[in-house]
Coordinates of C-alpha atoms and ligand atoms in Angstrom, one line a residue:
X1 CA 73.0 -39.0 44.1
X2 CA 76.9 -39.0 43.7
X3 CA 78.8 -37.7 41.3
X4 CA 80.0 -40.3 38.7
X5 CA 83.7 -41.2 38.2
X6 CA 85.2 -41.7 35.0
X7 CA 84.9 -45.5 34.8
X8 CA 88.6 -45.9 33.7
X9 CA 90.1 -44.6 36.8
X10 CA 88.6 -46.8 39.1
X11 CA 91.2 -49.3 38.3
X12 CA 94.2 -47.4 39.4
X13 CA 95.3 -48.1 42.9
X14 CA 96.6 -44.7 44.8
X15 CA 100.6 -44.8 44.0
X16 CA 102.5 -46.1 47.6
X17 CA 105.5 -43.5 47.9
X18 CA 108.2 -45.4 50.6
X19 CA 107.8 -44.3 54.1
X20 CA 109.0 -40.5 54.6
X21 CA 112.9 -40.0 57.0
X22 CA 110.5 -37.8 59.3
X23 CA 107.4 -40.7 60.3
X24 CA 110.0 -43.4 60.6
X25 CA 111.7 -40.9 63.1
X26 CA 108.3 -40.1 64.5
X27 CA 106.8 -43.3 64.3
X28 CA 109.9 -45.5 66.3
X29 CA 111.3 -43.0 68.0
X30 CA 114.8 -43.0 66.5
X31 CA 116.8 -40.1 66.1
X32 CA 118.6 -41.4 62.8
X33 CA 117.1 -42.9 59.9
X34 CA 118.8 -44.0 56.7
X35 CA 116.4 -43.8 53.8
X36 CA 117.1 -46.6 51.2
X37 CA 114.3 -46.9 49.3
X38 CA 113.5 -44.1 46.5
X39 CA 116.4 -44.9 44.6
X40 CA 117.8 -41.3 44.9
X41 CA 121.3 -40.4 45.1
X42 CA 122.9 -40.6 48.6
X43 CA 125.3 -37.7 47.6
X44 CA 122.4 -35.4 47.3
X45 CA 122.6 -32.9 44.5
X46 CA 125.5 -31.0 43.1
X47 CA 126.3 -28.0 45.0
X48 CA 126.4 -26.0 41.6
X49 CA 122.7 -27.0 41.7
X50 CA 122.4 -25.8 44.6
X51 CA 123.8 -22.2 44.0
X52 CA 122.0 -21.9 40.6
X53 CA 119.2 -22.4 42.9
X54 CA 120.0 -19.5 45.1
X55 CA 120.9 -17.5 42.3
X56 CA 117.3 -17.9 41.5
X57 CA 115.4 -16.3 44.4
X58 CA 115.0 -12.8 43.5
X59 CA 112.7 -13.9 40.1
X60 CA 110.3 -16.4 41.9
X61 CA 107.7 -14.2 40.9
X62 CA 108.4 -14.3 37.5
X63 CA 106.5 -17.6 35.5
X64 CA 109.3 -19.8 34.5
X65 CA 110.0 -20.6 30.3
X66 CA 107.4 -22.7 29.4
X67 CA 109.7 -24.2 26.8
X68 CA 112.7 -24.6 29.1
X69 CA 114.4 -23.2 26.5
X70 CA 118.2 -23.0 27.9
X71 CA 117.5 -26.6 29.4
X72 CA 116.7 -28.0 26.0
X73 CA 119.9 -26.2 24.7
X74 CA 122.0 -27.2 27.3
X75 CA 121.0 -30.8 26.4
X76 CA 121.0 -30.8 23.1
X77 CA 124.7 -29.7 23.3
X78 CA 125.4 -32.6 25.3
X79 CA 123.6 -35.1 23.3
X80 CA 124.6 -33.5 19.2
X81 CA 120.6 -33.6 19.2
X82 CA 118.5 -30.3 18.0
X83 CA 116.2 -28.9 20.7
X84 CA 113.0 -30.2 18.7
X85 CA 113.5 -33.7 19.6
X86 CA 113.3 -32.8 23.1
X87 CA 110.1 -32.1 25.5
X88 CA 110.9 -31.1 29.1
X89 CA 108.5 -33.0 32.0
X90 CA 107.8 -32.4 35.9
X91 CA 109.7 -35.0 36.3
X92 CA 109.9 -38.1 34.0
X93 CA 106.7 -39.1 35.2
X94 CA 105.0 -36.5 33.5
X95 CA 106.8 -37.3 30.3
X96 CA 105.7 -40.6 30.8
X97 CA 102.1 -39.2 31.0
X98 CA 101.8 -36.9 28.2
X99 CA 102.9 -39.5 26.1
X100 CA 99.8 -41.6 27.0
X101 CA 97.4 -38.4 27.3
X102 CA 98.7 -37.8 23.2
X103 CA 98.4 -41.1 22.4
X104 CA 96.1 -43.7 23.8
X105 CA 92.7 -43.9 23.8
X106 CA 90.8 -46.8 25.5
X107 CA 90.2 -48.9 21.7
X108 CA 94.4 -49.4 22.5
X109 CA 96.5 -51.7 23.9
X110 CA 99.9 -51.2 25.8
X111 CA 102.1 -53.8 26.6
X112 CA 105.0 -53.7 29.6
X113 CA 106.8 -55.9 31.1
X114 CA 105.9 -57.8 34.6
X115 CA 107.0 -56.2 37.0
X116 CA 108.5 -53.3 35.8
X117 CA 108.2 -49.3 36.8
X118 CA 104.3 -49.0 37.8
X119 CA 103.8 -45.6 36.2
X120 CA 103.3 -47.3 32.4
X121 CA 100.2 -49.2 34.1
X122 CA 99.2 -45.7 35.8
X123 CA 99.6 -44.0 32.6
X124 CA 97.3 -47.1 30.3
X125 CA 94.2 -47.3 33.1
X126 CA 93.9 -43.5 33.4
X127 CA 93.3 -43.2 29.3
X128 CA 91.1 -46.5 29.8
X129 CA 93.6 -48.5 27.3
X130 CA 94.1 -52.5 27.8
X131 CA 96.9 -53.3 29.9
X132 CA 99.4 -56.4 28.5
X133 CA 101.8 -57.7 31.1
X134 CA 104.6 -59.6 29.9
X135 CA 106.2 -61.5 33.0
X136 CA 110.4 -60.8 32.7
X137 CA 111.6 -64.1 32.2
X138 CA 115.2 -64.7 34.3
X139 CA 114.0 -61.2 36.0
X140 CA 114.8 -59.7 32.3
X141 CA 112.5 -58.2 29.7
X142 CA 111.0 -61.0 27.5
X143 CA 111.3 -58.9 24.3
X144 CA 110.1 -62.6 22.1
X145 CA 107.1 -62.5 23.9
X146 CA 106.5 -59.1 24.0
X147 CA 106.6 -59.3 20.2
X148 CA 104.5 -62.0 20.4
X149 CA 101.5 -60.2 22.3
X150 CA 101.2 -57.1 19.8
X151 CA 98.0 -56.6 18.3
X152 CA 95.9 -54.4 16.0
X153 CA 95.2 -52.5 18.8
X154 CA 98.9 -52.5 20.3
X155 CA 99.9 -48.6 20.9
X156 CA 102.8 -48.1 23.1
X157 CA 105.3 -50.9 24.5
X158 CA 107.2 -49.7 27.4
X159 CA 110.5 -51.0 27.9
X160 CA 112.2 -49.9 31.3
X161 CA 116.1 -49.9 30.8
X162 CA 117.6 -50.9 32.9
X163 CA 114.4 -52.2 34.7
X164 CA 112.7 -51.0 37.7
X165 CA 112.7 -53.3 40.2
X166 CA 115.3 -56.0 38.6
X167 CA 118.0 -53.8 37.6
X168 CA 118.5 -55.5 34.5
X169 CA 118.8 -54.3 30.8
X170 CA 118.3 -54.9 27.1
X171 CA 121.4 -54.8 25.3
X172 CA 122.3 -53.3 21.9
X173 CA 121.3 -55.9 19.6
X174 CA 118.3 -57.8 21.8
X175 CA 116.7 -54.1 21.3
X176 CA 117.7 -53.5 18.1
X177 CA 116.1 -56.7 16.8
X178 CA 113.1 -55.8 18.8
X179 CA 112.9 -52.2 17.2
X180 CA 112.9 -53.6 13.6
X181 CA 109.9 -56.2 14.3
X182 CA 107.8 -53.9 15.7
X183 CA 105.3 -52.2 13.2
X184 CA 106.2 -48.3 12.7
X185 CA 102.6 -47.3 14.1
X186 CA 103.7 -48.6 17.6
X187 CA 105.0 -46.2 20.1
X188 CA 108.7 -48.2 21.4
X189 CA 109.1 -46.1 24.7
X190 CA 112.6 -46.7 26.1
X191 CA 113.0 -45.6 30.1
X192 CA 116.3 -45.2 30.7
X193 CA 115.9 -43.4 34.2
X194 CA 119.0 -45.2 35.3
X195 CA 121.2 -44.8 32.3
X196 CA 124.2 -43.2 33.7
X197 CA 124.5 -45.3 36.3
X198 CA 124.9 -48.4 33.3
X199 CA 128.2 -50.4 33.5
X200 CA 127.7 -52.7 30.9
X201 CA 129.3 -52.0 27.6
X202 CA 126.1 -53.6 25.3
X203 CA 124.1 -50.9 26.5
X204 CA 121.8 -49.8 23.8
X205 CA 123.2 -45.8 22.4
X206 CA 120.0 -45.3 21.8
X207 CA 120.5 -41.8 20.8
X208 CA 121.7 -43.0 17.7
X209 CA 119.0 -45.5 17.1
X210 CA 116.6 -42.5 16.7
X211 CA 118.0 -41.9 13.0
X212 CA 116.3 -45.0 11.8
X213 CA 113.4 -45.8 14.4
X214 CA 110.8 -42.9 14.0
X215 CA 108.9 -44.4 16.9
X216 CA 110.9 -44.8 19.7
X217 CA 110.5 -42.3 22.5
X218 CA 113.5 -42.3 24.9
X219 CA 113.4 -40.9 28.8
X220 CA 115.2 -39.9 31.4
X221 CA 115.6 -38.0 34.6
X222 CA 117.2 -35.5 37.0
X223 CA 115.6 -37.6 39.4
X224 CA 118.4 -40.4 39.9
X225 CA 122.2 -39.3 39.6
X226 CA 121.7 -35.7 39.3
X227 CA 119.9 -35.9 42.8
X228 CA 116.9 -33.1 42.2
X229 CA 114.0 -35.6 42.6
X230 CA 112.2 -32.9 44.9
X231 CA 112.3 -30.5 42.3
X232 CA 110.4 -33.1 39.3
X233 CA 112.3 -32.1 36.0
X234 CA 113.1 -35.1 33.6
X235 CA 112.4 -35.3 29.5
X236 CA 111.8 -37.1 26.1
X237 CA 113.8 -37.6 22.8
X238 CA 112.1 -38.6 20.3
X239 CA 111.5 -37.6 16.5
X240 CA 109.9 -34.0 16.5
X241 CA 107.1 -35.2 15.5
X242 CA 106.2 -37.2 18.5
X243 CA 107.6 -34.2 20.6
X244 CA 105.3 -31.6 18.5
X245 CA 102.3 -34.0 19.4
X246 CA 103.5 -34.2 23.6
X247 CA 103.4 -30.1 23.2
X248 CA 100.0 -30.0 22.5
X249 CA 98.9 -31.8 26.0
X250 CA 101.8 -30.4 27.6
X251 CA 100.6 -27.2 30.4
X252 CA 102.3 -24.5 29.4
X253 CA 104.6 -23.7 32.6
X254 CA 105.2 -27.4 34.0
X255 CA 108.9 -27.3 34.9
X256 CA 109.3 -24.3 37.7
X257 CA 112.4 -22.3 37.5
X258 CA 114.4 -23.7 39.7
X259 CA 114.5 -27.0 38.7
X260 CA 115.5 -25.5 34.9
X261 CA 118.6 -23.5 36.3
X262 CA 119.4 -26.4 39.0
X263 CA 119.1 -29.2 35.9
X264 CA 121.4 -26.8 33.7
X265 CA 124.1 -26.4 36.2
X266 CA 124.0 -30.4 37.4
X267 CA 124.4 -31.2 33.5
X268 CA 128.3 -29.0 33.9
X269 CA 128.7 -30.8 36.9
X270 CA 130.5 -33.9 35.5
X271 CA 132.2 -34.3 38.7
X272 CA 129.1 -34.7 40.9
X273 CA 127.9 -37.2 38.0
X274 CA 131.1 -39.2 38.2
X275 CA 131.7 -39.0 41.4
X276 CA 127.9 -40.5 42.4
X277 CA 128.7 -43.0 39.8
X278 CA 132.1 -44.3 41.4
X279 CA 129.8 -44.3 44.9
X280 CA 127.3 -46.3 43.3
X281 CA 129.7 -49.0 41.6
X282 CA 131.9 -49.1 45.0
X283 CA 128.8 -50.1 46.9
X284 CA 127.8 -52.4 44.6
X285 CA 130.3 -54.3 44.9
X286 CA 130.1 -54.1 48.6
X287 CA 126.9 -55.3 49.0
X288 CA 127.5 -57.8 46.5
X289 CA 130.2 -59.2 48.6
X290 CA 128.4 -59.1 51.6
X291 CA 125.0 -60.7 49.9
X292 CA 127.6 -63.8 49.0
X293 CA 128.8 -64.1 52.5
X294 CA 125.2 -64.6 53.9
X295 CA 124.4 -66.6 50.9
X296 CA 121.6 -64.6 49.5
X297 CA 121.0 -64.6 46.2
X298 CA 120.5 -61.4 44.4
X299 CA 120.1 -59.9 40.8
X300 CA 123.7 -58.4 39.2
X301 CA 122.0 -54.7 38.4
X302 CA 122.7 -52.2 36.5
X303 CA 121.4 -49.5 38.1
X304 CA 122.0 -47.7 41.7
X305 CA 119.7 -50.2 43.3
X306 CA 120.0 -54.0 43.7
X307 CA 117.3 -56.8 44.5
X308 CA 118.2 -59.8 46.3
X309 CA 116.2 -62.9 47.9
X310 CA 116.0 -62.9 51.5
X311 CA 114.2 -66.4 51.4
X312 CA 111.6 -65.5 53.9
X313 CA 108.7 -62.4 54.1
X314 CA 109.8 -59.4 52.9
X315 CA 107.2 -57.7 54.5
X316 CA 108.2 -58.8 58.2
X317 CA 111.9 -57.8 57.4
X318 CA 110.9 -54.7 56.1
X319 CA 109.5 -53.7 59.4
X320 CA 112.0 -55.1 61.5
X321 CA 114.8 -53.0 59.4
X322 CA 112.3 -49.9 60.0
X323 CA 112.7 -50.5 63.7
X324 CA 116.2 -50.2 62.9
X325 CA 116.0 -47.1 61.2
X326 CA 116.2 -48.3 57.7
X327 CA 114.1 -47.9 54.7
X328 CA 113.7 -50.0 52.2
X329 CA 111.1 -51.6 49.6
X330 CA 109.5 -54.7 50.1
X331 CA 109.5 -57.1 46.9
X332 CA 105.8 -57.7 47.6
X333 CA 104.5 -54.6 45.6
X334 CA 106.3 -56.5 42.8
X335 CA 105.2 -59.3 43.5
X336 CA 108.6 -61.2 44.5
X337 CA 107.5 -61.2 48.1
X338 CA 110.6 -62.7 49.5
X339 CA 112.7 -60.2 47.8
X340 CA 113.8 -56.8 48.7
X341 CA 115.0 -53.4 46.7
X342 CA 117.7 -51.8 48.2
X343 CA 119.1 -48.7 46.8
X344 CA 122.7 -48.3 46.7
X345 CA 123.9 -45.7 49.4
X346 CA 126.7 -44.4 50.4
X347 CA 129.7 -46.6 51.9
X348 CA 128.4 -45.6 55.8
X349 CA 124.7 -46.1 54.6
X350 CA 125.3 -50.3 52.7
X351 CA 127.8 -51.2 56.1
X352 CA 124.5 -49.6 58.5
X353 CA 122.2 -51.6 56.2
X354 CA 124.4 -54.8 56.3
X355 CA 125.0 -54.7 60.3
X356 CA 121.1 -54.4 60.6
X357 CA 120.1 -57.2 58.2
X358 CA 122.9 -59.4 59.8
X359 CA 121.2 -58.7 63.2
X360 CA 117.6 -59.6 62.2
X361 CA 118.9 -63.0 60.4
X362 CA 121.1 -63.5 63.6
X363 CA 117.6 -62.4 65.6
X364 CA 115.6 -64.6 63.4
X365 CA 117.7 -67.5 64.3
X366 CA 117.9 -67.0 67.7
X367 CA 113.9 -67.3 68.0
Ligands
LIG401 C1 112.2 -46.5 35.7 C2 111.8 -45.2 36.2 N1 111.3 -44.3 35.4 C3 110.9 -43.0 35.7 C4 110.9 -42.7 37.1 C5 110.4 -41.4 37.5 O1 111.3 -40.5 37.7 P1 111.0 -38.9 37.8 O2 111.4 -38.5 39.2 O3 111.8 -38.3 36.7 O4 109.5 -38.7 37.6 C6 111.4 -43.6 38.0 C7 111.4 -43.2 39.4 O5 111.6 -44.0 40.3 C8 111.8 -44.9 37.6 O6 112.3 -45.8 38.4

């Protein structure tokens, strides 16, 4: 006899992390490998990160605060927010989960957008809840249609902004509009992973929407611009409320030490922040440049990773850049299989990435 499985989890599919520096080195033999395909920062983390980090060594063996109490400080400073609309997570992933582990039960619904960051799916099949996918419509959030789909049973709508794969946002008012049609007993979670990478001036200031939307749940990350994905430390803002009810399913030490002392420092590190941002926006507009030249078409983004149509299988030139010693993702998981996701790298990292397409087009031709 075997042991039965919760019937709910049989629907999730194992999450598919890109390929690790170390088994593409292994795997083809190279010596270098450029890794393109997390979206993490190419600048790594800010070196007052790293010495808060060292600083830290001596009390690994003490349990870190449970309520990342100077973290929530430090950001409530920054953000003229008190420390009770804030809930620290391992990561914004595990923000992400509590949120469905205090909420959703498998009578709900949850509507997303299609395709967008594949965690909200994760998070509605592992608390059995009914998954609505909205497909983006011109690779940006259909927020009409979204409205449209919301039921009795509607709990949570995700919206990723900008959006993970397109790079595209909701602006100001399309989200504000939004917020006011949807009934206050609905969950609005806004991702904004990406935020600080965000150009455009109609960004949403969501912070300040929180005043009059009691139901909107904003995230965000060290993950991204502050470079300390390895260490999982991202959080909520929301009304205390909400954040009271994400305490109760929270475990009580989830953010180690060092990623509370390294997140602390990175936030008084506004040079590291700006200076990844001016990387980011310069190769941008590189590899926009370069995506003109060879007549690919790709999505303007608004975040520090850009997807463009290589007008053939994205699968095959994803393993013919790996033998080249690049990473990147392959549109298919999103289902845009002719499209790819490139994160934004440094200058050294978009020309090595342009040479290499260039010589698998040239390659292709030659055939
Ligand atoms: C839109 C979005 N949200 C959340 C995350 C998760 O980030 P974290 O490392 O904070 O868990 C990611 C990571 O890729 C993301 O793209």
């Amino acid at each position: 006899m075997s042991i039965e499985t919760r019937r709910e989890i049989l629907a999730i599919k194992p999450y598919i992390p890109g390929k690790p520096i170390e088994e593409v080195q292994k795997e083809y033999g190279l010596s270098k490998v450029i890794k393109l395909a997390s979206n993490e920062n190419p600048l790594g983390a800010s070196a007052k990160a790293m010495e808060a980090i060292s600083n830290h060594f001596s009390k690994l063996s003490i349990y870190p605060d449970g309520n990342c109490t100077e973290l929530k400080a430090e950001l409530a400073k920054n953000l003229k927010i008190d420390h009770d609309q804030i809930i620290i997570g391992n990561g914004s992933d595990e923000v992400l989960k509590l949120i469905g582990e205090a909420y959703l039960t498998s009578d709900d619904q949850v509507i997303m957008a299609d395709p967008t960051f594949s965690e909200y799916q994760y998070v509605a099949r592992l608390m059995g809840a009914a998954e609505e996918l909205v497909p983006l419509k011109d690779h940006k959030h259909n927020l009409k249609e979204m409205l449209q789909r919301i039921t009795p049973q509607t709990k949570i709508i995700f919206i990723c902004n900008p959006n993970n794969p397109t790079g595209t946002i909701v602006n100001q008012d399309r989200l504000v509009e939004f917020l006011k049609a949807v009934p206050s007993n609905i969950l609005v979670v806004i991702d904004e992973a990406y935020y600080e990478y965000v150009q455009a001036s109609d960004y949403p200031q969501t912070i300040s929407l929180l005043k009059d939307f009691e139901n909107i749940i904003i995230t965000r990350t060290f993950s991204k611009v502050h470079g300390l994905a390895s260490l999982r430390v991202g959080y909520g803002i929301a009304h205390p409320k909400i954040i009271a009810n994400l305490n109760r399913v929270k475990e009580p030490f989830n953010v180690n030490s060092l990623a509370q002392v390294a997140a602390i420092a990175s936030l008084r590190d506004q040079e590291h922040l700006a200076k990844s941002v001016t990387v980011n926006e310069q190769g941008k507009l590189y590899l926009y440049q370069e995506l003109e030249k060879l007549g690919l078409e790709y999505i303007p983004t608004e975040a520090n990773f850009i997807m463009f149509n290589v007008r053939r299988d994205a699968n095959t030139l994803f393993e013919e850049l790996l033998k080249k010693g690049i990473i990147i993702r392959s549109g298919s998981i999103f289902n845009m299989p002719s499209y790819i996701r490139l994160t934004i790298g440094t200058m050294e990292e978009n020309e090595s990435f342009i040479r290499a397409l260039k010589e698998v087009l040239v390659g292709e031709n030659s055939n």
